[in-house]
Coordinates of C-alpha atoms and ligand atoms in Angstrom, one line a residue:
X285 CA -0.1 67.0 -107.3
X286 CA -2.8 68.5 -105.0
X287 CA -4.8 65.9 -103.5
X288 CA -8.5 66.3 -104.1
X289 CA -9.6 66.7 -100.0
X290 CA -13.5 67.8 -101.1
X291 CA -15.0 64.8 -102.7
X292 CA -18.4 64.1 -101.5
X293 CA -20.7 67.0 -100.8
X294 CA -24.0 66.6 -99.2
X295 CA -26.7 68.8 -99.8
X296 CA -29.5 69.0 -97.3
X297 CA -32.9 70.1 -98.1
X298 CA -35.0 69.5 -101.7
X299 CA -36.2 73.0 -102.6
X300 CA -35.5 75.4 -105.5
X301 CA -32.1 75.6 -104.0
X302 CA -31.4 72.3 -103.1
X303 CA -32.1 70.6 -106.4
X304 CA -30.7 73.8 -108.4
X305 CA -27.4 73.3 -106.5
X306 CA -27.5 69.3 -107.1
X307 CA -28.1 69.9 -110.6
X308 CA -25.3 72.2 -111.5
X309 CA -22.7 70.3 -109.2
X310 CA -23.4 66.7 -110.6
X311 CA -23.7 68.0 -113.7
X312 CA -20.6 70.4 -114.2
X313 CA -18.9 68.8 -111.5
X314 CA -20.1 64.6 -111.4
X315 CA -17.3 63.5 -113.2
X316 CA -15.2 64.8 -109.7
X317 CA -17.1 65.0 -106.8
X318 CA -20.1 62.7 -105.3
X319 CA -23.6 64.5 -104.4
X320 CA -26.4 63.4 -102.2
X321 CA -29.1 65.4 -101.2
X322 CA -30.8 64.6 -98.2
X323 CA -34.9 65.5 -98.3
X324 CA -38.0 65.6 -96.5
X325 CA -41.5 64.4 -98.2
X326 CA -43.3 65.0 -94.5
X327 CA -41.4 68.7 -94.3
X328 CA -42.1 69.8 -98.2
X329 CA -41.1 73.2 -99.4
X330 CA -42.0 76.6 -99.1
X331 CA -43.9 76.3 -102.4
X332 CA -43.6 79.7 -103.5
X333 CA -41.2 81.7 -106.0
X334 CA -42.3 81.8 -109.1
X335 CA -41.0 84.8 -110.5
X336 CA -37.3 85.0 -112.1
X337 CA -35.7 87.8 -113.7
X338 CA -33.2 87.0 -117.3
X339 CA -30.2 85.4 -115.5
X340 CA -32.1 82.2 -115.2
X341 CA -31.3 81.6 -118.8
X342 CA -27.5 81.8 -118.4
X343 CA -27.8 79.4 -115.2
X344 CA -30.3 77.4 -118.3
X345 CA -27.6 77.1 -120.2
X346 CA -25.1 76.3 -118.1
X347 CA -26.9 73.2 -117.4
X348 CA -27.7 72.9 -121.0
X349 CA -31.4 72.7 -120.6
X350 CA -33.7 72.8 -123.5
X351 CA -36.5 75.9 -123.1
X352 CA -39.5 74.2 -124.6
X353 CA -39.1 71.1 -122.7
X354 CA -38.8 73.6 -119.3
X355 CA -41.7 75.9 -120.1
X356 CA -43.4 72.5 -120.7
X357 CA -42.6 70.7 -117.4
X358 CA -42.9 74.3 -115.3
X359 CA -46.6 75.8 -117.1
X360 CA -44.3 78.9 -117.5
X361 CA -44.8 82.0 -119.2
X362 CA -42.4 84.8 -120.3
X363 CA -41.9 87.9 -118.4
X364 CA -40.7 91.4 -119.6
X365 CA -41.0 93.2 -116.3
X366 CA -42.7 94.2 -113.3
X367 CA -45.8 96.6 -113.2
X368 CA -45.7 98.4 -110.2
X369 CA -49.3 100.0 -109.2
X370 CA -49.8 102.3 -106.5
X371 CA -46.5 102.7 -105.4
X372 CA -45.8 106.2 -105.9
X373 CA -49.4 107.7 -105.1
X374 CA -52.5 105.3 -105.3
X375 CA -53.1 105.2 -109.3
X376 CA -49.6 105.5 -110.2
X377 CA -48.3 102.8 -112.3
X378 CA -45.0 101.8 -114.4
X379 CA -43.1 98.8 -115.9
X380 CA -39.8 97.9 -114.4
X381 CA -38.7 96.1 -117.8
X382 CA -35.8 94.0 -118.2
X383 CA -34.3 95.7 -121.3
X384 CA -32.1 98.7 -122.5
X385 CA -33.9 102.0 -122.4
X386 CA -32.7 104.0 -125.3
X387 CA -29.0 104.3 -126.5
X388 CA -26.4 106.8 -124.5
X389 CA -22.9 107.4 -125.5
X390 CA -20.0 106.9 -123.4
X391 CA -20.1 110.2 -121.9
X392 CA -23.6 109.2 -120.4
X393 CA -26.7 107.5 -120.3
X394 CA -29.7 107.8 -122.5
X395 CA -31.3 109.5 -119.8
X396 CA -29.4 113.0 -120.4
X397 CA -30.6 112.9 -123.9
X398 CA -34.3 112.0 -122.7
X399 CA -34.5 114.8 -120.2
X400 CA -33.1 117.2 -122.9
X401 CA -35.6 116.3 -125.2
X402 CA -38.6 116.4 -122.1
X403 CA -37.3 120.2 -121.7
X404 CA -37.6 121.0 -125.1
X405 CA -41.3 119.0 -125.3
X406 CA -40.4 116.3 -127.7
X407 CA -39.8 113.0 -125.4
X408 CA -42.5 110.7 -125.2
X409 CA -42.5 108.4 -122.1
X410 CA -39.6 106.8 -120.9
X411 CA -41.0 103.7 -122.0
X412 CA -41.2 104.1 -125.3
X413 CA -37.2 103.6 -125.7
X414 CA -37.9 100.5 -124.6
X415 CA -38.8 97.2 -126.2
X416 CA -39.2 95.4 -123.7
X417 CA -41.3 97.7 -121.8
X418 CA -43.3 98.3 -125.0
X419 CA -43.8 94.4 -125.8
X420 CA -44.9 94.3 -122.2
X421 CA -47.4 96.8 -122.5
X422 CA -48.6 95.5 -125.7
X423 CA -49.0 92.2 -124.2
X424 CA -46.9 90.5 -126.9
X425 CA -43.4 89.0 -127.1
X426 CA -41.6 86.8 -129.7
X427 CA -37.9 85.1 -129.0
X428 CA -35.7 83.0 -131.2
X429 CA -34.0 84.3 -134.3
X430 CA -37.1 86.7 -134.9
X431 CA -36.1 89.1 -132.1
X432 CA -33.2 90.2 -129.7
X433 CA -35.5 90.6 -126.2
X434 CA -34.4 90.1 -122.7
X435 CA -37.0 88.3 -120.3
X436 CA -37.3 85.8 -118.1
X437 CA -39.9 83.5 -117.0
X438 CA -42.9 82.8 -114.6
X439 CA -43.0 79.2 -113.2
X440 CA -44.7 76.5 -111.0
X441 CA -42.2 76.3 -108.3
X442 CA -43.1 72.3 -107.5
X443 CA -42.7 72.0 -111.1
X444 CA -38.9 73.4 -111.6
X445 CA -37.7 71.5 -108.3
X446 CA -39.1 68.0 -110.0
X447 CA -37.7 69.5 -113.1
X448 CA -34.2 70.1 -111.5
X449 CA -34.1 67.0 -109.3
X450 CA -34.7 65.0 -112.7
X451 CA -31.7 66.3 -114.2
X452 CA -29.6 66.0 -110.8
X453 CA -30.2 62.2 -110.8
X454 CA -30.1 61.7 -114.6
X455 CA -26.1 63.3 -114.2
X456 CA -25.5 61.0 -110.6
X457 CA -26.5 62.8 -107.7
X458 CA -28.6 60.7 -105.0
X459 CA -31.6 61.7 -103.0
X460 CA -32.1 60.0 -99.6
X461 CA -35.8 60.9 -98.4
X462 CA -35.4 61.4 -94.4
X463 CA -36.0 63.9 -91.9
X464 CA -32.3 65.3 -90.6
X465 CA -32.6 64.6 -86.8
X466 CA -29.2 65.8 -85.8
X467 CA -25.9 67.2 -87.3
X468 CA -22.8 65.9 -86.2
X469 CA -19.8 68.1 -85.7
X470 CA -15.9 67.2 -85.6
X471 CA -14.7 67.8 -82.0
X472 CA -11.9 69.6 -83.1
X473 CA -12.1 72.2 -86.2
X474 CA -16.0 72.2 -85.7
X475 CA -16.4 71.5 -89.4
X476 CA -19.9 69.9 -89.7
X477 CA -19.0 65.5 -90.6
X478 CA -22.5 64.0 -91.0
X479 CA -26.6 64.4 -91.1
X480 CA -28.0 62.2 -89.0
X481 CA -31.8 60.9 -90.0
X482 CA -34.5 60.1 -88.2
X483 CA -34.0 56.5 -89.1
X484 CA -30.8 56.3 -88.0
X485 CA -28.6 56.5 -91.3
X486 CA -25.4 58.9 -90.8
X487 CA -25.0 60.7 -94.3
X488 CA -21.3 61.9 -93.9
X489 CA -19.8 64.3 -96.3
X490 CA -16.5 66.6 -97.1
X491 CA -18.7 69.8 -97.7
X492 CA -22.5 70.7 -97.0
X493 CA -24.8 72.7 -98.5
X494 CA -27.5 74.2 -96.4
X495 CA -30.9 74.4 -98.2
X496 CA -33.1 73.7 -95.4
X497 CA -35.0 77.2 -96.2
X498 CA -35.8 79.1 -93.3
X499 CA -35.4 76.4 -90.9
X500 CA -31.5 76.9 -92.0
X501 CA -30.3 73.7 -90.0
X502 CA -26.8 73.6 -90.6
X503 CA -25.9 77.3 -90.9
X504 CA -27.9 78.4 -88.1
X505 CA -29.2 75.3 -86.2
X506 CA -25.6 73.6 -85.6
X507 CA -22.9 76.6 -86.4
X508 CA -25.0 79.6 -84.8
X509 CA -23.6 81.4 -87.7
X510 CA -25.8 84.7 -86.4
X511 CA -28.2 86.6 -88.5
X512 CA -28.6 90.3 -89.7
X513 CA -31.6 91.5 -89.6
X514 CA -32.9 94.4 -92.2
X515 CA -36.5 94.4 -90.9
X516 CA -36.6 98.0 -89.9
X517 CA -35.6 98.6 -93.5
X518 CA -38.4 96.4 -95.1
X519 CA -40.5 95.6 -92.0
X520 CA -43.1 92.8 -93.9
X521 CA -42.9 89.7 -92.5
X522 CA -46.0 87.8 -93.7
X523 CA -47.0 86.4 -96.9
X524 CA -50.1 85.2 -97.6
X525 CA -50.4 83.1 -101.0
X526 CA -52.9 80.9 -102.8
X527 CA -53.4 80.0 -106.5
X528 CA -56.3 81.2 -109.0
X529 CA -57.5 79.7 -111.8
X530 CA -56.5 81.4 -114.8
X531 CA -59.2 83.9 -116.1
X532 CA -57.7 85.3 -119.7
X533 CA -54.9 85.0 -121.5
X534 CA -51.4 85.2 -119.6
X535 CA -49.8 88.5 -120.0
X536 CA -46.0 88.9 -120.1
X537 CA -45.4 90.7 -116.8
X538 CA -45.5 90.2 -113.0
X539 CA -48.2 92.7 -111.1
X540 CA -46.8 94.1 -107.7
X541 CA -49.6 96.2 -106.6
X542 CA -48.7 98.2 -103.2
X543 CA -51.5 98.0 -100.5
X544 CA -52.2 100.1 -97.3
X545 CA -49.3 97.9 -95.7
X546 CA -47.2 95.9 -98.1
X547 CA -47.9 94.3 -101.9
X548 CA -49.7 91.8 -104.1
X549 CA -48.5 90.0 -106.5
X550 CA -49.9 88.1 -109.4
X551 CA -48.0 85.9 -111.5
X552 CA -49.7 84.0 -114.6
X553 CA -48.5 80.9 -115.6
X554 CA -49.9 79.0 -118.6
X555 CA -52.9 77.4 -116.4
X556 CA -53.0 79.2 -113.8
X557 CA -52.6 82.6 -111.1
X558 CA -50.3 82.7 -108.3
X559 CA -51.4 84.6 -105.8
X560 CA -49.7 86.4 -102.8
X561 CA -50.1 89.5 -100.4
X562 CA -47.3 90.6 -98.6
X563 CA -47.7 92.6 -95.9
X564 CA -46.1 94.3 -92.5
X565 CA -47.9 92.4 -89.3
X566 CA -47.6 95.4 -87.3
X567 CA -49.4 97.5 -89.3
X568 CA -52.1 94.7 -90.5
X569 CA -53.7 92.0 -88.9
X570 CA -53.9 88.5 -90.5
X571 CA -57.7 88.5 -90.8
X572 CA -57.4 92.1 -92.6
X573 CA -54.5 90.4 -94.9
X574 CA -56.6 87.7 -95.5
X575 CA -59.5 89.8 -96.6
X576 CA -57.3 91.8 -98.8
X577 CA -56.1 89.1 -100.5
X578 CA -59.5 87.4 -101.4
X579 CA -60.7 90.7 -102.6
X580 CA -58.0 91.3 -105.0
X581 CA -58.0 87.8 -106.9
X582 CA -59.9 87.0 -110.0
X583 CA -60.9 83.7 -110.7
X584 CA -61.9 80.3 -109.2
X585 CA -59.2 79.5 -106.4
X586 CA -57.1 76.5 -107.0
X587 CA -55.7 76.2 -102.9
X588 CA -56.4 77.5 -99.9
X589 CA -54.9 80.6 -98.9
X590 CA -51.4 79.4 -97.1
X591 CA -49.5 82.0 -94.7
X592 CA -45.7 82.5 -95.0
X593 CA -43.9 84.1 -92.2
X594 CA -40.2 85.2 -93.1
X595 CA -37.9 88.0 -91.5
X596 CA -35.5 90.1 -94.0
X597 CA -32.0 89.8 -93.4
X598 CA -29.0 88.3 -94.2
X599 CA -26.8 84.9 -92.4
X600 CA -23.8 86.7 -91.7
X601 CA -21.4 84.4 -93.5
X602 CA -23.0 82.5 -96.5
X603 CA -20.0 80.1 -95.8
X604 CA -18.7 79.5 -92.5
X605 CA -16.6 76.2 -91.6
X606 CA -17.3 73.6 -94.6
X607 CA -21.2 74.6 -95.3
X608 CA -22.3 77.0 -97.3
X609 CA -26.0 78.6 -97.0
X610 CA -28.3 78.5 -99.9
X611 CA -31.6 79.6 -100.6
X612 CA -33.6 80.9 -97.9
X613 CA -31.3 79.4 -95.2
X614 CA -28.6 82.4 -96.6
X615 CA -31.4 85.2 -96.0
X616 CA -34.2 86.9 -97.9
X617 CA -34.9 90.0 -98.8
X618 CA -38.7 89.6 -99.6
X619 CA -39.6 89.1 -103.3
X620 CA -40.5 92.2 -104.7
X621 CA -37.8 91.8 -107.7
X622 CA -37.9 88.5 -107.8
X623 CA -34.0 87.7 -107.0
X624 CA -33.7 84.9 -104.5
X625 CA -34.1 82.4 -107.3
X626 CA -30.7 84.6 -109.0
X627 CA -29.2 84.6 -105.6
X628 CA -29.6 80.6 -105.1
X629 CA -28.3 80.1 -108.9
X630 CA -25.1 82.9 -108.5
X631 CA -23.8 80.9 -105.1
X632 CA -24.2 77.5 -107.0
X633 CA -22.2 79.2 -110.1
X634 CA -19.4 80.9 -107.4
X635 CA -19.1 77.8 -105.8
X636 CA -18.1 76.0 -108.8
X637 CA -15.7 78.6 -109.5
X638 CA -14.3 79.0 -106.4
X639 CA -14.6 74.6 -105.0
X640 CA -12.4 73.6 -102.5
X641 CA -10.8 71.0 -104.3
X642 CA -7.7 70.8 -101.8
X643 CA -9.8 71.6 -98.8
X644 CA -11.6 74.2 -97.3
X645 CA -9.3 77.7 -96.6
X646 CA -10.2 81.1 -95.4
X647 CA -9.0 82.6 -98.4
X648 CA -11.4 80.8 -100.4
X649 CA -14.1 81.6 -98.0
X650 CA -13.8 85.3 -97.2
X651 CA -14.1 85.6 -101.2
X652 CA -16.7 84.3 -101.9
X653 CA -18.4 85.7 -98.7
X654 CA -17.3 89.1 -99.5
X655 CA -19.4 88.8 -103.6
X656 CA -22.1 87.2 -101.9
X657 CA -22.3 90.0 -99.2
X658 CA -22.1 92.7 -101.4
X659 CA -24.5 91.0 -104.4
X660 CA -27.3 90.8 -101.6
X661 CA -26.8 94.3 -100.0
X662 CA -27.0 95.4 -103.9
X663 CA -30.7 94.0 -104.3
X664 CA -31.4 95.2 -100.4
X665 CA -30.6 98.4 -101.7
X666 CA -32.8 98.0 -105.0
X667 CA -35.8 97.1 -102.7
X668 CA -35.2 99.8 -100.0
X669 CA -35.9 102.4 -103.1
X670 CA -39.1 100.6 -104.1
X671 CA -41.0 101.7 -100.1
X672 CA -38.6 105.0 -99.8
X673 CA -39.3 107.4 -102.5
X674 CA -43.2 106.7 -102.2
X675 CA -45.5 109.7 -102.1
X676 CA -47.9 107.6 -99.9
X677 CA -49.2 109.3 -96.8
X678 CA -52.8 107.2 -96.7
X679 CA -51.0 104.8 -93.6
X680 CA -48.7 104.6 -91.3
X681 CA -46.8 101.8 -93.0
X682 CA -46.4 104.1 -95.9
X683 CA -45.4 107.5 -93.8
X684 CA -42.5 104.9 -91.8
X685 CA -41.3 104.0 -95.2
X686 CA -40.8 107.7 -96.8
X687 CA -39.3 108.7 -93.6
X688 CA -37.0 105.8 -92.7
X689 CA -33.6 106.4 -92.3
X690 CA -31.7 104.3 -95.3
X691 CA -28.6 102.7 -96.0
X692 CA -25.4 105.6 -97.1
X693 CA -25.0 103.6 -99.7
X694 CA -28.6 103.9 -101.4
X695 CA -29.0 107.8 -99.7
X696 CA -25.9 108.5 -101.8
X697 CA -27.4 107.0 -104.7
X698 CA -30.6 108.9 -104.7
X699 CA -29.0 112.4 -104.4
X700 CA -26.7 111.8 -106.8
X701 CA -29.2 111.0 -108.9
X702 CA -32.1 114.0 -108.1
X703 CA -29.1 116.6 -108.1
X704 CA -27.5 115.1 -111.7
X705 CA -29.7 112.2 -113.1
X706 CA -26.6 110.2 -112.8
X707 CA -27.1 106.5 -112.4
X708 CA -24.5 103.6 -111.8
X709 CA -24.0 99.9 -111.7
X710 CA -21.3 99.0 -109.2
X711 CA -18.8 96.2 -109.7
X712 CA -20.9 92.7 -108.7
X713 CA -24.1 94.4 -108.7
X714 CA -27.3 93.1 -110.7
X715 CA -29.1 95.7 -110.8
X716 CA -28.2 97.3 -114.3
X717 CA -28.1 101.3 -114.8
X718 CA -31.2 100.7 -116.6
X719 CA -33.5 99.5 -113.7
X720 CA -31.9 101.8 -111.6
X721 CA -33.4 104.6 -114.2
X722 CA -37.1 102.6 -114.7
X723 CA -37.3 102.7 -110.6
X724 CA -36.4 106.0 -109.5
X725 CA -38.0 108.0 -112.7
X726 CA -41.4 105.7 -112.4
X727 CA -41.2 106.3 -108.5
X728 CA -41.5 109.8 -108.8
X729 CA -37.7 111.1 -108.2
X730 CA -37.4 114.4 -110.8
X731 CA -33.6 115.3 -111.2
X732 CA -33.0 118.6 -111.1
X733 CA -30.1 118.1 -113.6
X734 CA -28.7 116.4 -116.0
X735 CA -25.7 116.5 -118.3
X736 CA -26.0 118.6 -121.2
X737 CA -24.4 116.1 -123.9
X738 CA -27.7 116.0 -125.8
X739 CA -26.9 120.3 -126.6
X740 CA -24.4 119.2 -128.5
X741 CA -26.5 118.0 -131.4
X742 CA -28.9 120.2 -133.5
X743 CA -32.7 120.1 -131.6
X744 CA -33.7 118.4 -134.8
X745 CA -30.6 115.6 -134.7
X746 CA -31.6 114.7 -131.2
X747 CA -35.5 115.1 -132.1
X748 CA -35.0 112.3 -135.4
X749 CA -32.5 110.4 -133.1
X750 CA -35.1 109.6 -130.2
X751 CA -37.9 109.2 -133.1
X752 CA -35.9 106.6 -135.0
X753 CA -35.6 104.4 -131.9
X754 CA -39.5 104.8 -131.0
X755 CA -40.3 103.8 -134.0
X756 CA -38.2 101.0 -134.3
X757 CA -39.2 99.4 -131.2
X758 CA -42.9 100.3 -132.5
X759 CA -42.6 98.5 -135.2
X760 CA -40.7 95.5 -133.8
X761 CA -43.2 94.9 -131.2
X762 CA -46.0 95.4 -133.6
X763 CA -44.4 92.4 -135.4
X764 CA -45.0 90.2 -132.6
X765 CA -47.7 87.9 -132.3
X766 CA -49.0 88.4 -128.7
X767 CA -47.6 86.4 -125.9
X768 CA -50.0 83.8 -125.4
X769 CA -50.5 83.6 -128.8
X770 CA -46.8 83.0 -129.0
X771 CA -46.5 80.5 -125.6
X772 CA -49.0 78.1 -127.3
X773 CA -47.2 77.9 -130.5
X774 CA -43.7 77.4 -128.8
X775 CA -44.5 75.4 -126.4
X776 CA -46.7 72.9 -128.5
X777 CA -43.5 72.8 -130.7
X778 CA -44.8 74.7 -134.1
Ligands
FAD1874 C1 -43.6 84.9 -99.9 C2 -42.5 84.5 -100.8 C3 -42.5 84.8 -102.1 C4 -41.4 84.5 -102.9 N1 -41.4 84.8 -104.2 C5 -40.3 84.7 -105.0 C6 -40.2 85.0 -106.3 O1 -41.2 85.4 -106.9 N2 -39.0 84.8 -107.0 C7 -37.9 84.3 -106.4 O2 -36.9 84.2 -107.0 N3 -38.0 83.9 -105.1 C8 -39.1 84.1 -104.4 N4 -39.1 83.7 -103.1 C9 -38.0 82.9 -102.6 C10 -38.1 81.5 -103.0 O3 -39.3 80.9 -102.6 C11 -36.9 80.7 -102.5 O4 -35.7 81.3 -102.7 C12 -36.8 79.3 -103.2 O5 -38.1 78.7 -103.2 C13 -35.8 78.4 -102.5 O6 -36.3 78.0 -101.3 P1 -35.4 76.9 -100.5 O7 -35.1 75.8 -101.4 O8 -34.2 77.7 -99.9 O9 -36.3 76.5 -99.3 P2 -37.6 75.5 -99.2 O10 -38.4 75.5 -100.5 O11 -38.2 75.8 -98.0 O12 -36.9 74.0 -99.1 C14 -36.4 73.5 -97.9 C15 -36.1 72.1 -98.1 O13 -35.4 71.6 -96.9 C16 -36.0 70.4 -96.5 N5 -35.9 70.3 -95.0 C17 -36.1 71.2 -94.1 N6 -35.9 70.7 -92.8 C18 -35.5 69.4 -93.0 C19 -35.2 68.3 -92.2 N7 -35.2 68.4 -90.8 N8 -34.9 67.2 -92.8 C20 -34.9 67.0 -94.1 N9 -35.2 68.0 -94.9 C21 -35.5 69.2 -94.4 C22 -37.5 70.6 -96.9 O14 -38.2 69.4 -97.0 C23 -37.3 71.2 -98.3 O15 -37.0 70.2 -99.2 C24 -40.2 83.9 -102.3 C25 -40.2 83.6 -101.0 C26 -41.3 83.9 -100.2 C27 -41.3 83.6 -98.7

């Protein structure tokens, strides 16, 4: 038999990350393997990320958490999308929603048969073939047996990581509250041995997750693991965030509005706004931001305004020796879609899969560096459309972004789509064909083609077939009660 060389793994750092990954390892894995996790009251977190896209609820389920007692201990809400304002021209807007749009065929997407039907001057909006996007815009939603709709959720970030730590220790893992002083390293393989606290205590482990956040202490700190930076791609660096009260009811969507240099965001939770402009500090000064940011907010503010500095890139091995990055420690890629939360939850679920039971190899590292390499440069790609097929020409932040040189990967992706309207979803990328679609249509890219599978039906097959699902979705959304309507029902337990 193998021996079991991995046995204790020490996680260091008490974030979203940190207690996401001690909750999934004690409880999938406590019956095998010790966890501590090492944290620091006097450091605290980064106390944003709030907003989560539908994988959440597999990684939910996984753990076998109940939704009502999470949306209870998080003052969630559900959320059916993004609205994106002014990022095409100032005045634009459309919903990036988490559902299908429409029905295609095997020979192609639904999009062929929506452009056919736009020629011919019977398509309504792309969103209409959408029930998400329609529930959304309706401000209502319903789940359970009552409706098959994908969302996700918006939640109070101190909230989830109590939420998660509580589960954690409830299935064995152990928190030690300490500052890490030092990390100590073997002499010979380099492989990281123990965290050393401030008090003294040596916390020694097998394997160690980094979940210091940007600090990245392990990865970076001790195994100068090196960085790559993606800044002249999406150049903001700053984040400014503070928290509203809430003025109305909560709708079912996050708000990314675009400014003269960067975004907003506003994210409703049951009693409460957060808050957040995101912005470029080369092309606008903190004061400026921090005007911005008052002006935009409605409602009595909860916090004071806090400032976030980051830099987009990614660690260049998510695991190197016996440590594996998670969290912000692994890289960011700012949090326009909301994916870091996703990213933190797939490396905890591929590290399951892929644990070093009989020690750690370079076999089982390069994989799981290579899906975690090309899953990030996925969503990089994802955002880098978002700034680059803008119409803006009001700043200088704007012109840089239209004219940027970007990624082969995502210019590829774009002229395949303007020449063809063809739109793809490559192996261990998260980004489904149908956000691919909602982005580049509601961003302003026209294809000049499209395949002509919708001229093989009648004008009147194809004109009953996209009626059919409008009014289906119509209807099912006009069933629903709206969303807050619906939050205070579920989550009072009626
Ligand atoms: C502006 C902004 C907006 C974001 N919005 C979203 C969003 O909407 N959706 C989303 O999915 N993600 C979002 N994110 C990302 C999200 O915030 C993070 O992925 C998530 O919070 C995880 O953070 P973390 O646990 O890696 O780091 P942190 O929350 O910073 O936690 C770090 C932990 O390490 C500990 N620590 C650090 N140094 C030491 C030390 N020396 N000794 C002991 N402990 C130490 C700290 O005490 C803390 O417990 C956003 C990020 C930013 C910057």
């Amino acid at each position: 038999m193998v021996e079991q060389r991995v046995k204790r793994v020490v996680i260091a750092g008490g974030g979203t990350a940190g207690w996401c990954a001690a909750a999934a390892l004690s409880r999938q894995l406590g019956a095998l393997i010790e966890v501590v996790l090492v944290e620091s009251d006097a450091i605290g977190t980064v106390g944003v990320g709030e907003a989560t896209i539908p994988t959440i609820r597999t990684f939910h389920q996984l753990l076998g958490i109940d939704e009502r007692e999470f949306l209870r201990a998080t003052s969630a809400t559900f959320k059916l999308g993004i609205a994106f304002e002014n990022w095409g021209q100032v005045g634009d807007r459309y919903i990036h929603s988490f559902g299908e749009v429409g029905h295609g065929t095997w020979m192609g997407g639904f999009q062929h048969f929506w452009l056919q039907a736009r020629e011919a001057g019977f398509a309504e909006p792309i969103g209409a073939y959408s029930l998400e996007h329609e529930a959304a815009e309706a401000r209502r939603f319903a789940t359970g047996d009552q409706s098959a709709i994908s969302y996700a959720y918006h939640l109070d970030a101190t909230g989830y990581a109590r939420f998660l730590r509580a589960i954690a220790e409830s299935s064995g893992a152990v928190r030690k509250e300490g500052r890490i002083a030092r990390v100590e390293r073997d002499g010979q393989s380099g492989d990281l041995t123990a965290l050393v606290l401030e008090s003294g205590e040596r916390v020694a482990g097998d394997l160690f997750v980094d979940c210091t956040g940007f600090r990245a202490l392990l990865i970076e700190e001790a195994l100068e693991t090196g960085f790559d930076d993606w800044s002249h791609w999406l150049p903001t660096d700053r984040a400014l965030a503070v928290q509203t009260e809430a003025t109305g009811p909560a709708v079912p969507y996050t708000r990314a509005i675009a400014h003269e240099a960067g975004w907003r965001w506003r994210i409703p939770l049951q009693h409460r706004i957060g808050n957040g402009l995101v912005y470029s500090s080369a092309h606008l000064s903190d004061d400026a931001a921090h005007d911005a940011l008052i002006a935009g907010i409605e409602g009595d503010r909860r916090t004071d305004p806090r400032l976030i500095r980051y830099r987009t890139g990614q660690r260049r091995k998510a695991w190197n020796a016996n440590c594996i990055a998670l969290g912000l420690s692994s890289g960011f890629v700012e949090p326009l879609e909301s994916t870091s939360i996703h990213l933190i939850m797939i490396g905890v679920t591929r590290l399951m899969q892929l644990f070093p039971f009989g020690g750690v190899s370079d076999a089982l590292r390069d994989r799981y560096n290579d899906l975690a390499e090309r899953e990030i440069e996925g969503v990089r790609d994802f955002i880098i459309l978002h700034y680059h097929l803008t119409q803006r020409g009001d700043s200088e932040f704007w012109k840089s972004r239209r004219t940027m040189a970007i990624p082969d990967s995502l210019a590829r992706r774009i002229a395949l789509f303007r020449e063809s309207a063809q739109a793809f979803q490559a192996s261990d990328e998260l980004f489904r064909v149908d956000s691919w679609l909602q982005v580049m249509l509601g961003q302003g890219l026209e294809p000049q083609g499209y395949h002509h599978m919708g001229k093989i039906m009648p004008p009147d097959r194809l004109k009953a077939a996209l009626e059919s699902m409008r009014s289906n979705i119509a209807d099912a959304v006009g069933a629903m009660p709206t969303h807050q309507a619906f939050l205070d029902r579920y989550c009072n337990g009626r």
